[in-house]
Amino acid sequence: MAEEKGKSSFGFAYYLDTCKEERERGVTIQCNTKEFFTDKFHYTIVDAPGHKDYIKNMITGSATADVGLLLVPAEKGGFEAAIAKADAKLGVEEGQTRQHARLLYLLGVEQIIVGINKMDACGWDEGRFTEIKDEFVKMLQMIGFKPKKVPFIPYSGFNGDNLVEKSDKAPWYKGWTANINPKKAVTGFTLVECLDNFIQPPKRHPELPVRLPCSTVPQS
């Protein structure tokens, strides 16, 4: 179907972007969900929009999340735009990933994973990965996250590298390490390993009064 519309590279996106406008424009507009299972957990993906015009939809979806997966492109120019600081004098808008990270923190999403995507676009260059990770650490510290509690995973979503199985395209990659608490750190190579071994189910409090968020209040 994606090939029929001349968007063969959007094939995987079509799995989550199901409405006609999303597929024609090539952007996620509304929050869509899909479920999958790992060895330990049952996950529901909330695919939130990245485009600035639909940030309200992104907030609605992220407010329900236990875990945030921040994606940033490794390609030259893509990463720099994603974490750009807003500068009204220069007409520079805040980068989408920087904005999303800040919103996740404000929404109380404490567990995050950073996925450095499109590593194939930079030839799986170790220097590029290190550059991105170092800059991301600075950004997370400024926002309020603790970088030692954040796994950084280089991968290629389109090719499937380091998603389920460890890729052989980056011999320099020794895996991710992240602290669950001050006395315990976990390690791994892939995103699925991270979802299985790093993420901790949050404590629920069914005995407390119900909280019902409202997003719209119609006026009479």
mmCIF file of N, CA and C in Angstrom, residues 37 116 118 189 212:
data_model
loop_
_atom_site.group_PDB
_atom_site.id
_atom_site.type_symbol
_atom_site.label_atom_id
_atom_site.label_comp_id
_atom_site.label_asym_id
_atom_site.label_seq_id
_atom_site.Cartn_x
_atom_site.Cartn_y
_atom_site.Cartn_z
ATOM 1 N N PHE A 37 4.088 -8.245 23.057
ATOM 2 C CA PHE A 37 4.558 -8.933 24.256
ATOM 3 C C PHE A 37 6.062 -9.163 24.170
ATOM 4 N N ILE A 116 18.858 6.082 19.345
ATOM 5 C CA ILE A 116 19.552 6.848 18.303
ATOM 6 C C ILE A 116 19.358 6.099 16.998
ATOM 7 N N LYS A 118 18.562 5.563 12.701
ATOM 8 C CA LYS A 118 19.196 5.845 11.406
ATOM 9 C C LYS A 118 20.722 5.820 11.492
ATOM 10 N N PHE A 189 22.032 -5.077 24.984
ATOM 11 C CA PHE A 189 22.405 -4.575 23.666
ATOM 12 C C PHE A 189 21.212 -4.028 22.881
ATOM 13 N N LEU A 212 -9.381 11.646 37.393
ATOM 14 C CA LEU A 212 -9.904 11.656 36.036
ATOM 15 C C LEU A 212 -9.430 12.915 35.318
#
